[in-house]
Short mmCIF file of C-alpha atoms and ligand atoms in Angstrom, two decimals:
data_model
loop_
_atom_site.label_atom_id
_atom_site.label_comp_id
_atom_site.label_asym_id
_atom_site.label_seq_id
_atom_site.Cartn_x
_atom_site.Cartn_y
_atom_site.Cartn_z
CA MET J 1 -0.03 0.00 -0.01
CA SER J 2 1.41 3.32 -0.88
CA VAL J 3 1.26 6.20 1.59
CA ALA J 4 0.08 9.50 0.24
CA ALA J 5 2.67 12.25 0.51
CA PRO J 6 1.89 14.39 3.52
CA ILE J 7 0.21 17.65 2.66
CA THR J 8 1.56 20.21 4.97
CA GLN J 9 0.85 23.81 5.55
CA ASP J 10 3.99 24.58 7.46
CA VAL J 11 4.08 28.15 6.33
CA HIS J 12 4.55 31.05 8.64
CA THR J 13 2.74 34.33 8.93
CA ILE J 14 4.62 37.31 10.17
CA PRO J 15 2.97 38.82 13.20
CA ARG J 16 0.85 41.87 12.61
CA LYS J 17 2.77 43.93 15.09
CA LEU J 18 6.44 43.81 14.43
CA PRO J 19 8.22 43.65 17.78
CA ASP J 20 10.25 46.81 17.27
CA GLY J 21 8.05 48.86 15.01
CA PRO J 22 4.73 50.64 14.98
CA ALA J 23 1.67 48.51 14.22
CA ASN J 24 -0.01 48.70 10.87
CA LEU J 25 -3.67 49.76 11.11
CA VAL J 26 -4.35 48.29 7.66
CA GLY J 27 -5.70 44.76 7.88
CA MET J 28 -6.99 45.04 11.45
CA THR J 29 -10.58 44.05 12.03
CA ARG J 30 -12.72 46.72 13.64
CA ASP J 31 -12.42 44.92 16.98
CA ALA J 32 -8.63 44.66 16.70
CA MET J 33 -8.38 48.35 15.81
CA ARG J 34 -10.50 49.30 18.80
CA ALA J 35 -8.30 47.26 21.14
CA ALA J 36 -5.19 48.81 19.63
CA LEU J 37 -6.55 52.34 20.10
CA ILE J 38 -7.46 51.63 23.72
CA GLU J 39 -3.99 50.31 24.32
CA ALA J 40 -2.65 53.49 22.78
CA GLY J 41 -4.57 55.57 25.38
CA VAL J 42 -7.86 56.35 23.61
CA ALA J 43 -10.70 56.33 26.17
CA GLU J 44 -12.81 53.19 25.99
CA LYS J 45 -15.99 55.22 25.60
CA GLN J 46 -14.56 56.93 22.51
CA ALA J 47 -12.78 54.03 20.89
CA LYS J 48 -15.60 52.76 18.75
CA MET J 49 -16.30 56.20 17.33
CA ARG J 50 -12.57 56.73 16.60
CA VAL J 51 -12.42 53.41 14.79
CA GLY J 52 -15.35 54.48 12.66
CA GLN J 53 -13.63 57.75 11.75
CA ILE J 54 -10.18 56.25 11.04
CA TRP J 55 -11.79 53.38 9.10
CA GLN J 56 -13.54 55.81 6.81
CA TRP J 57 -10.36 57.74 6.11
CA ILE J 58 -8.45 54.62 5.32
CA TYR J 59 -11.02 52.53 3.47
CA GLN J 60 -13.49 55.01 2.09
CA TRP J 61 -11.18 57.77 0.95
CA GLY J 62 -7.83 56.03 0.69
CA VAL J 63 -6.05 58.39 3.04
CA ARG J 64 -2.66 57.21 4.43
CA ASP J 65 -1.59 60.28 6.36
CA PHE J 66 -2.84 60.88 9.89
CA ASP J 67 -2.41 64.64 9.46
CA ALA J 68 -5.18 64.61 6.81
CA MET J 69 -7.68 63.14 9.27
CA THR J 70 -9.23 66.47 10.11
CA ASN J 71 -11.99 65.19 12.40
CA LEU J 72 -9.40 63.92 14.85
CA GLY J 73 -7.81 66.34 17.29
CA LYS J 74 -4.23 67.41 16.69
CA SER J 75 -2.82 65.63 19.69
CA LEU J 76 -4.61 62.39 18.87
CA ARG J 77 -3.23 62.58 15.34
CA ALA J 78 0.27 63.00 16.73
CA ASP J 79 -0.23 60.06 19.10
CA LEU J 80 -1.49 57.93 16.28
CA SER J 81 1.42 58.68 14.04
CA ASP J 82 3.85 57.79 16.86
CA ARG J 83 2.30 54.41 17.37
CA PHE J 84 0.80 53.34 14.09
CA VAL J 85 1.47 53.24 10.38
CA ILE J 86 -0.93 52.89 7.43
CA GLU J 87 0.98 50.74 5.05
CA ILE J 88 0.28 48.73 1.95
CA PRO J 89 2.61 46.69 -0.31
CA GLU J 90 4.95 48.63 -2.52
CA VAL J 91 4.55 48.38 -6.29
CA VAL J 92 7.77 47.17 -7.89
CA SER J 93 6.64 47.05 -11.46
CA LYS J 94 3.50 47.34 -13.54
CA GLN J 95 2.84 45.92 -16.99
CA VAL J 96 -0.14 46.70 -19.16
CA SER J 97 -1.28 44.14 -21.76
CA GLU J 98 -2.60 44.96 -25.24
CA ASP J 99 -6.05 43.98 -23.90
CA GLY J 100 -5.80 46.42 -20.98
CA THR J 101 -5.01 43.76 -18.34
CA ARG J 102 -2.60 45.19 -15.77
CA LYS J 103 -0.13 43.06 -13.92
CA TYR J 104 1.58 44.40 -10.82
CA LEU J 105 4.50 42.98 -8.99
CA VAL J 106 4.30 44.09 -5.35
CA ARG J 107 6.91 43.77 -2.60
CA ILE J 108 5.91 42.72 0.89
CA ALA J 109 7.84 42.49 4.19
CA GLY J 110 10.90 40.32 3.97
CA GLY J 111 11.54 41.32 0.38
CA HIS J 112 9.16 38.76 -1.06
CA GLU J 113 7.17 39.57 -4.17
CA VAL J 114 3.69 38.61 -5.25
CA GLU J 115 1.67 39.32 -8.38
CA VAL J 116 -1.68 41.00 -8.64
CA VAL J 117 -3.70 41.16 -11.87
CA TYR J 118 -6.38 43.67 -12.85
CA ILE J 119 -8.73 42.60 -15.67
CA PRO J 120 -10.99 45.28 -17.11
CA GLU J 121 -14.21 44.10 -18.71
CA GLU J 122 -17.32 45.75 -20.11
CA GLY J 123 -18.93 47.64 -17.23
CA ARG J 124 -16.79 45.98 -14.53
CA GLY J 125 -13.27 45.10 -13.51
CA THR J 126 -11.84 42.17 -11.60
CA LEU J 127 -8.83 42.10 -9.35
CA CYS J 128 -7.06 38.79 -9.03
CA VAL J 129 -5.50 38.79 -5.58
CA SER J 130 -2.76 36.56 -4.12
CA SER J 131 -3.05 34.99 -0.65
CA GLN J 132 0.37 33.42 -0.31
CA VAL J 133 3.88 33.79 -1.70
CA GLY J 134 4.02 30.56 -3.75
CA CYS J 135 1.87 27.64 -2.64
CA THR J 136 2.53 24.54 -0.50
CA LEU J 137 0.39 22.44 -2.86
CA THR J 138 1.84 21.06 -5.99
CA CYS J 139 -0.82 20.85 -8.65
CA SER J 140 1.06 19.46 -11.64
CA PHE J 141 -0.31 21.94 -14.19
CA CYS J 142 0.23 25.08 -12.08
CA HIS J 143 3.46 27.06 -12.18
CA THR J 144 2.90 28.68 -8.82
CA GLY J 145 2.97 25.19 -7.29
CA THR J 146 6.59 24.71 -8.43
CA GLN J 147 7.75 27.72 -6.45
CA LYS J 148 9.69 26.63 -3.38
CA LEU J 149 9.43 29.58 -1.10
CA VAL J 150 6.06 29.97 0.68
CA ARG J 151 4.75 32.35 3.21
CA ASN J 152 1.24 33.41 4.14
CA LEU J 153 0.34 36.99 3.39
CA THR J 154 -0.99 39.06 6.27
CA SER J 155 -4.51 40.53 6.08
CA ALA J 156 -2.82 43.91 5.49
CA GLU J 157 -0.93 42.52 2.52
CA ILE J 158 -4.11 40.99 1.10
CA ILE J 159 -6.41 44.00 1.44
CA GLY J 160 -3.38 46.14 0.58
CA GLN J 161 -3.43 44.65 -2.94
CA VAL J 162 -6.94 46.00 -3.39
CA MET J 163 -5.94 49.42 -2.02
CA MET J 164 -2.89 49.49 -4.28
CA ALA J 165 -5.06 48.82 -7.31
CA ARG J 166 -7.50 51.49 -6.35
CA ASP J 167 -4.57 53.91 -6.06
CA ASP J 168 -3.41 52.98 -9.56
CA LEU J 169 -6.90 53.18 -11.03
CA GLY J 170 -7.43 56.58 -9.30
CA GLU J 171 -10.64 55.22 -7.78
CA TRP J 172 -10.82 56.62 -4.25
CA PRO J 173 -13.85 58.92 -3.95
CA GLU J 174 -13.21 62.42 -2.81
CA HIS J 175 -13.41 63.07 0.93
CA GLY J 176 -17.01 63.27 2.02
CA THR J 177 -18.39 61.44 -0.99
CA ARG J 178 -19.20 57.79 -1.44
CA THR J 179 -18.08 55.32 -4.06
CA GLN J 180 -20.05 55.40 -7.27
CA ASP J 181 -21.94 52.31 -8.47
CA ALA J 182 -20.03 51.92 -11.75
CA ARG J 183 -16.62 50.89 -10.58
CA LEU J 184 -13.38 50.08 -12.33
CA LEU J 185 -12.57 47.62 -9.55
CA SER J 186 -15.94 45.94 -8.96
CA ASN J 187 -14.99 42.32 -8.25
CA ILE J 188 -12.30 40.43 -6.42
CA VAL J 189 -11.20 36.86 -7.15
CA LEU J 190 -8.85 35.02 -4.83
CA MET J 191 -7.23 33.24 -7.72
CA GLY J 192 -3.70 34.61 -7.68
CA MET J 193 -0.80 32.91 -6.00
CA GLY J 194 -1.52 30.56 -3.09
CA GLU J 195 -4.25 28.48 -1.52
CA PRO J 196 -6.54 30.91 0.32
CA LEU J 197 -8.00 28.29 2.65
CA TYR J 198 -4.49 27.53 4.00
CA ASN J 199 -4.41 31.17 5.14
CA PHE J 200 -8.00 31.31 6.39
CA GLU J 201 -7.94 33.99 9.11
CA ASN J 202 -5.99 36.54 7.09
CA VAL J 203 -8.10 36.00 3.97
CA ARG J 204 -11.27 36.26 6.07
CA ASP J 205 -10.22 39.46 7.80
CA ALA J 206 -9.16 41.07 4.53
CA MET J 207 -12.35 40.09 2.74
CA LYS J 208 -14.44 41.40 5.68
CA ILE J 209 -12.70 44.71 5.21
CA ALA J 210 -13.44 44.66 1.47
CA MET J 211 -17.14 44.06 2.25
CA ASP J 212 -17.47 46.53 5.10
CA PRO J 213 -20.27 48.99 4.19
CA GLU J 214 -18.21 51.95 5.43
CA GLY J 215 -15.21 51.40 3.23
CA ILE J 216 -14.49 49.58 0.04
CA GLN J 217 -18.07 48.28 0.11
CA LEU J 218 -17.91 45.31 -2.24
CA SER J 219 -20.85 42.99 -1.99
CA ARG J 220 -20.03 39.42 -0.97
CA ARG J 221 -21.53 38.41 -4.33
CA ARG J 222 -18.68 40.16 -6.03
CA ILE J 223 -15.96 38.28 -4.21
CA THR J 224 -15.00 34.77 -5.29
CA LEU J 225 -12.62 32.57 -3.37
CA SER J 226 -11.06 29.74 -5.31
CA THR J 227 -9.85 26.65 -3.45
CA SER J 228 -8.19 23.45 -4.57
CA GLY J 229 -10.42 21.63 -2.08
CA VAL J 230 -9.42 22.16 1.53
CA VAL J 231 -12.54 20.36 2.71
CA PRO J 232 -12.48 21.17 6.47
CA GLU J 233 -12.39 24.93 5.75
CA ILE J 234 -15.27 25.02 3.28
CA ALA J 235 -18.07 25.13 5.85
CA ARG J 236 -16.14 27.82 7.72
CA THR J 237 -15.84 29.86 4.52
CA ALA J 238 -19.63 29.75 4.15
CA GLN J 239 -20.19 30.79 7.75
CA GLU J 240 -17.45 33.30 8.31
CA ILE J 241 -16.89 34.89 4.91
CA GLY J 242 -20.03 34.11 2.88
CA CYS J 243 -18.47 34.98 -0.46
CA GLN J 244 -18.88 33.07 -3.72
CA LEU J 245 -16.93 29.84 -3.94
CA ALA J 246 -14.99 28.40 -6.88
CA VAL J 247 -13.39 25.02 -6.66
CA SER J 248 -10.50 23.73 -8.76
CA PHE J 249 -12.15 20.48 -9.75
CA HIS J 250 -10.26 19.60 -12.92
CA ALA J 251 -10.91 15.81 -13.06
CA THR J 252 -13.74 13.35 -12.80
CA THR J 253 -11.97 10.32 -11.28
CA ASP J 254 -9.84 10.16 -8.13
CA ASP J 255 -6.96 8.60 -10.11
CA VAL J 256 -6.68 11.62 -12.41
CA ARG J 257 -7.45 14.16 -9.75
CA ASP J 258 -4.72 12.63 -7.51
CA THR J 259 -2.16 13.49 -10.14
CA LEU J 260 -3.53 16.93 -11.09
CA VAL J 261 -4.60 18.24 -7.72
CA PRO J 262 -2.64 16.19 -5.11
CA ILE J 263 -4.71 17.49 -2.20
CA ASN J 264 -7.24 14.97 -3.58
CA LYS J 265 -5.24 12.25 -1.85
CA ARG J 266 -6.19 13.87 1.42
CA TRP J 267 -9.80 14.74 0.63
CA ASN J 268 -11.14 12.89 -2.37
CA ILE J 269 -13.85 13.81 -4.85
CA ALA J 270 -16.67 12.30 -2.77
CA GLU J 271 -15.63 14.18 0.34
CA LEU J 272 -15.18 17.37 -1.59
CA LEU J 273 -18.62 17.11 -3.20
CA GLU J 274 -20.21 16.46 0.19
CA ALA J 275 -18.72 19.69 1.55
CA LEU J 276 -19.83 21.63 -1.52
CA ARG J 277 -23.41 20.45 -1.33
CA SER J 278 -24.15 22.50 1.73
CA TYR J 279 -22.16 25.57 0.73
CA PRO J 280 -24.80 27.55 -1.20
CA LYS J 281 -27.40 27.16 1.51
CA VAL J 282 -25.17 28.09 4.41
CA SER J 283 -23.55 31.03 2.60
CA ASN J 284 -26.80 32.02 0.93
CA SER J 285 -25.01 32.20 -2.38
CA GLU J 286 -26.43 31.16 -5.70
CA ARG J 287 -24.11 28.59 -7.11
CA ILE J 288 -20.65 27.17 -6.97
CA THR J 289 -18.19 27.64 -9.79
CA PHE J 290 -16.40 24.49 -10.83
CA GLU J 291 -13.11 25.35 -12.47
CA TYR J 292 -11.97 22.79 -15.01
CA VAL J 293 -8.64 23.23 -16.75
CA MET J 294 -8.68 21.65 -20.23
CA LEU J 295 -5.62 19.44 -20.63
CA ASN J 296 -5.15 17.66 -23.94
CA GLY J 297 -5.77 13.90 -23.59
CA VAL J 298 -5.79 14.00 -19.79
CA ASN J 299 -9.28 15.11 -18.63
CA ASP J 300 -11.05 16.35 -21.71
CA THR J 301 -13.04 13.43 -23.18
CA ASP J 302 -16.80 13.18 -23.74
CA GLU J 303 -16.83 10.55 -21.00
CA ASP J 304 -15.26 13.07 -18.62
CA ALA J 305 -17.98 15.57 -19.44
CA HIS J 306 -20.74 13.01 -18.77
CA ARG J 307 -19.07 11.87 -15.56
CA LEU J 308 -18.80 15.44 -14.42
CA LEU J 309 -22.54 15.95 -14.94
CA LYS J 310 -23.29 12.92 -12.80
CA LEU J 311 -20.96 13.98 -10.04
CA ILE J 312 -22.38 17.49 -9.66
CA ASP J 313 -25.99 16.45 -9.98
CA GLY J 314 -28.06 18.43 -7.51
CA ILE J 315 -25.46 21.12 -6.81
CA PRO J 316 -26.29 24.59 -8.15
CA ALA J 317 -23.24 25.06 -10.30
CA LYS J 318 -21.52 26.79 -13.19
CA ILE J 319 -18.66 25.04 -14.96
CA ASN J 320 -15.86 27.37 -15.92
CA LEU J 321 -13.65 25.73 -18.56
CA ILE J 322 -10.11 27.13 -18.48
CA PRO J 323 -7.96 26.47 -21.58
CA PHE J 324 -4.61 25.41 -20.10
CA ASN J 325 -2.12 28.22 -19.97
CA GLU J 326 1.20 26.77 -20.94
CA TRP J 327 4.42 27.71 -19.21
CA PRO J 328 8.01 26.79 -20.03
CA GLY J 329 8.54 23.13 -19.17
CA ALA J 330 4.90 22.38 -18.40
CA PRO J 331 4.06 18.68 -18.73
CA TYR J 332 0.70 19.28 -20.51
CA LYS J 333 -0.77 20.76 -23.63
CA ARG J 334 -3.91 22.81 -23.98
CA SER J 335 -6.91 20.93 -25.43
CA SER J 336 -7.93 21.99 -28.95
CA ASN J 337 -10.67 24.55 -29.35
CA ASN J 338 -12.87 21.93 -30.94
CA ARG J 339 -12.40 19.60 -27.96
CA ILE J 340 -13.12 22.41 -25.48
CA HIS J 341 -16.28 23.36 -27.29
CA ALA J 342 -17.48 19.76 -27.60
CA PHE J 343 -16.95 19.37 -23.85
CA ALA J 344 -18.73 22.66 -23.15
CA ASP J 345 -21.64 21.54 -25.28
CA ILE J 346 -22.25 18.36 -23.27
CA ILE J 347 -22.20 20.32 -20.03
CA HIS J 348 -24.50 22.92 -21.47
CA LYS J 349 -26.99 20.30 -22.70
CA GLY J 350 -26.83 18.82 -19.21
CA GLY J 351 -28.36 22.04 -17.94
CA TYR J 352 -25.34 23.98 -16.68
CA SER J 353 -23.74 27.13 -17.82
CA SER J 354 -20.31 26.27 -19.23
CA PRO J 355 -18.41 29.39 -20.21
CA VAL J 356 -14.87 29.02 -21.62
CA ARG J 357 -12.57 31.41 -19.81
CA LYS J 358 -10.90 33.79 -22.17
CA PRO J 359 -7.20 34.00 -21.37
CA ARG J 360 -6.36 37.60 -20.58
CA GLY J 361 -3.04 39.39 -20.51
CA GLU J 362 -1.20 36.51 -22.21
CA ASP J 363 1.37 38.82 -23.71
CA ILE J 364 2.46 39.80 -20.18
CA MET J 365 2.19 36.29 -18.70
CA ALA J 366 -0.71 37.35 -16.48
CA ALA J 367 -3.01 34.40 -17.15
CA CYS J 368 -4.11 31.91 -14.48
CA GLY J 369 -1.34 29.63 -13.27
CA GLN J 370 1.41 31.58 -14.99
CA LEU J 371 2.09 33.93 -12.15
CA LYS J 372 5.29 32.45 -10.95
CA SER J 373 7.10 32.28 -14.24
CA ALA J 374 7.10 35.98 -15.00
CA THR J 375 8.63 36.91 -11.65
CA GLU J 376 11.18 34.14 -11.79
CA ARG J 377 12.06 35.05 -15.35
CA ALA J 378 12.56 38.65 -14.36
CA ARG J 379 14.87 37.50 -11.57
CA LYS J 380 16.76 35.25 -13.89
CA SER J 381 17.26 37.96 -16.38
CA ARG J 382 18.47 40.32 -13.68
CA ARG J 383 20.94 37.66 -12.61
CA GLN J 384 21.91 37.13 -16.20
CA ILE J 385 22.47 40.83 -16.70
CA GLU J 386 24.65 40.92 -13.58
CA ALA J 387 26.61 37.85 -14.74
CA ASP J 388 27.09 39.38 -18.19
CA ALA J 389 28.34 42.59 -16.62
CA GLY J 390 30.72 40.57 -14.43
CA ILE J 391 29.18 41.80 -11.17
CA ALA J 392 27.80 38.56 -9.85
CA ASN J 393 29.13 37.50 -6.45
CA ALA J 394 31.77 34.82 -6.59
N1 SAH H 1 -5.02 27.88 -5.07
C1 SAH H 1 -6.35 28.18 -5.52
C2 SAH H 1 -6.43 29.51 -6.19
C3 SAH H 1 -5.34 29.94 -7.16
S1 SAH H 1 -5.24 29.15 -8.70
C4 SAH H 1 -6.87 27.08 -6.41
O1 SAH H 1 -6.13 26.21 -6.81
O2 SAH H 1 -8.06 27.07 -6.65
C5 SAH H 1 -6.65 29.85 -9.66
C6 SAH H 1 -7.13 28.88 -10.76
O3 SAH H 1 -6.16 28.78 -11.82
C7 SAH H 1 -7.30 27.48 -10.23
O4 SAH H 1 -8.55 26.94 -10.72
C8 SAH H 1 -6.16 26.74 -10.85
O5 SAH H 1 -6.42 25.37 -10.90
C9 SAH H 1 -6.05 27.42 -12.16
N2 SAH H 1 -4.74 27.23 -12.85
C10 SAH H 1 -3.53 27.02 -12.29
N3 SAH H 1 -2.56 26.88 -13.23
C11 SAH H 1 -3.19 26.97 -14.45
C12 SAH H 1 -2.74 26.95 -15.77
N4 SAH H 1 -1.44 26.78 -16.05
N5 SAH H 1 -3.68 27.11 -16.75
C13 SAH H 1 -4.97 27.30 -16.46
N6 SAH H 1 -5.43 27.35 -15.19
C14 SAH H 1 -4.56 27.18 -14.15
FE1 SF4 H 2 -1.60 26.06 -5.36
FE2 SF4 H 2 -3.91 26.57 -6.65
FE3 SF4 H 2 -1.59 26.28 -8.03
FE4 SF4 H 2 -2.70 24.16 -6.90
S1 SF4 H 2 -3.57 25.44 -8.58
S2 SF4 H 2 -0.51 24.69 -6.79
S3 SF4 H 2 -3.55 24.99 -5.03
S4 SF4 H 2 -2.08 27.90 -6.52
#
């Protein structure tokens, strides 16, 4: 009998309050901010009101400077700037695709870098946010999964990606006004680097901030969390976040799913489906998105499509077919367009919506599952440049 490789989540999260520095107000829940203000000397009776004021400055109007917070007294502002910072990740580079997709490389504490992608569409815009540096899981078709270094992002670093994008899009409403309905950044998908359910608390706190009615104000229906299938956290996601759920399904037998999405060895298809069945009711969301990457000759037959229909029977679902995005050295090929459409047709006739995801930002390597390669390549070329110039360390 073979023993499944252990699936670990031995990643670390840096503490919110660095031992020798001021604490970052960004990423704190309202309760945590209240406690921090009381510790800083704000009277208990006033703390809730102060949180409300500071919250609005930070999340409604995008202000990062305590001095601009004119409804706080001067001495309070000085105290706050002694003890706290309002910090988001720093943008290292930005690339804009021919189709308008923007890819940002941002630097977080420790010098790590993660990628964030903004995808403009007709009447809306989606931000693809990362939850970890790299990923502990090793899905065989995903380039992020081949990255060795992994660390959880803090809630500040997760919501900070949204704030960074709003900065770049120039989308903070003027002080005293509220966000308009038609937004450039109207949706968030947790589909960047990392497995969001292996960083549950930070993802939850960040998404709660994104949904808070006195700030960024995104409806929970406009936030989609994608998981590879961390079964024990699915019920919690419904209860504590309540956003839309997408699941990286990708196969219709355990044998194939074991090789594509190795977390399947820990929680198999039957266990995953059981957890998914109760999700829409508990979270009061409409339907679950099943992501299905189309890999030539691996998971794309008519039989697969029919098996998929049987498996999801009774679950309110949409099947999102993702043409495989190739990366250098990838062990798979993308299914042909004909194959993808034949597959989509069977699903559609079975009564489910089966959109084929249009790859966006391909010219800047911003498509799903490609996020590692661009950064690594940039690093390599920097190294190469240094080597060519004879300045590499011996
Ligand atoms: N870790 C989470 C979310 C990040 S990946 C998850 O796995 O769900 C976001 C989506 O992109 C997932 O459905 C993932 O399976 C898919 N993906 C990864 N690599 C891909 C590639 N090379 N081509 C197409 N889709 C890919
Ligand atoms: Fe991690 Fe998702 Fe990539 Fe799998 S597909 S390695 S879970 S980021």
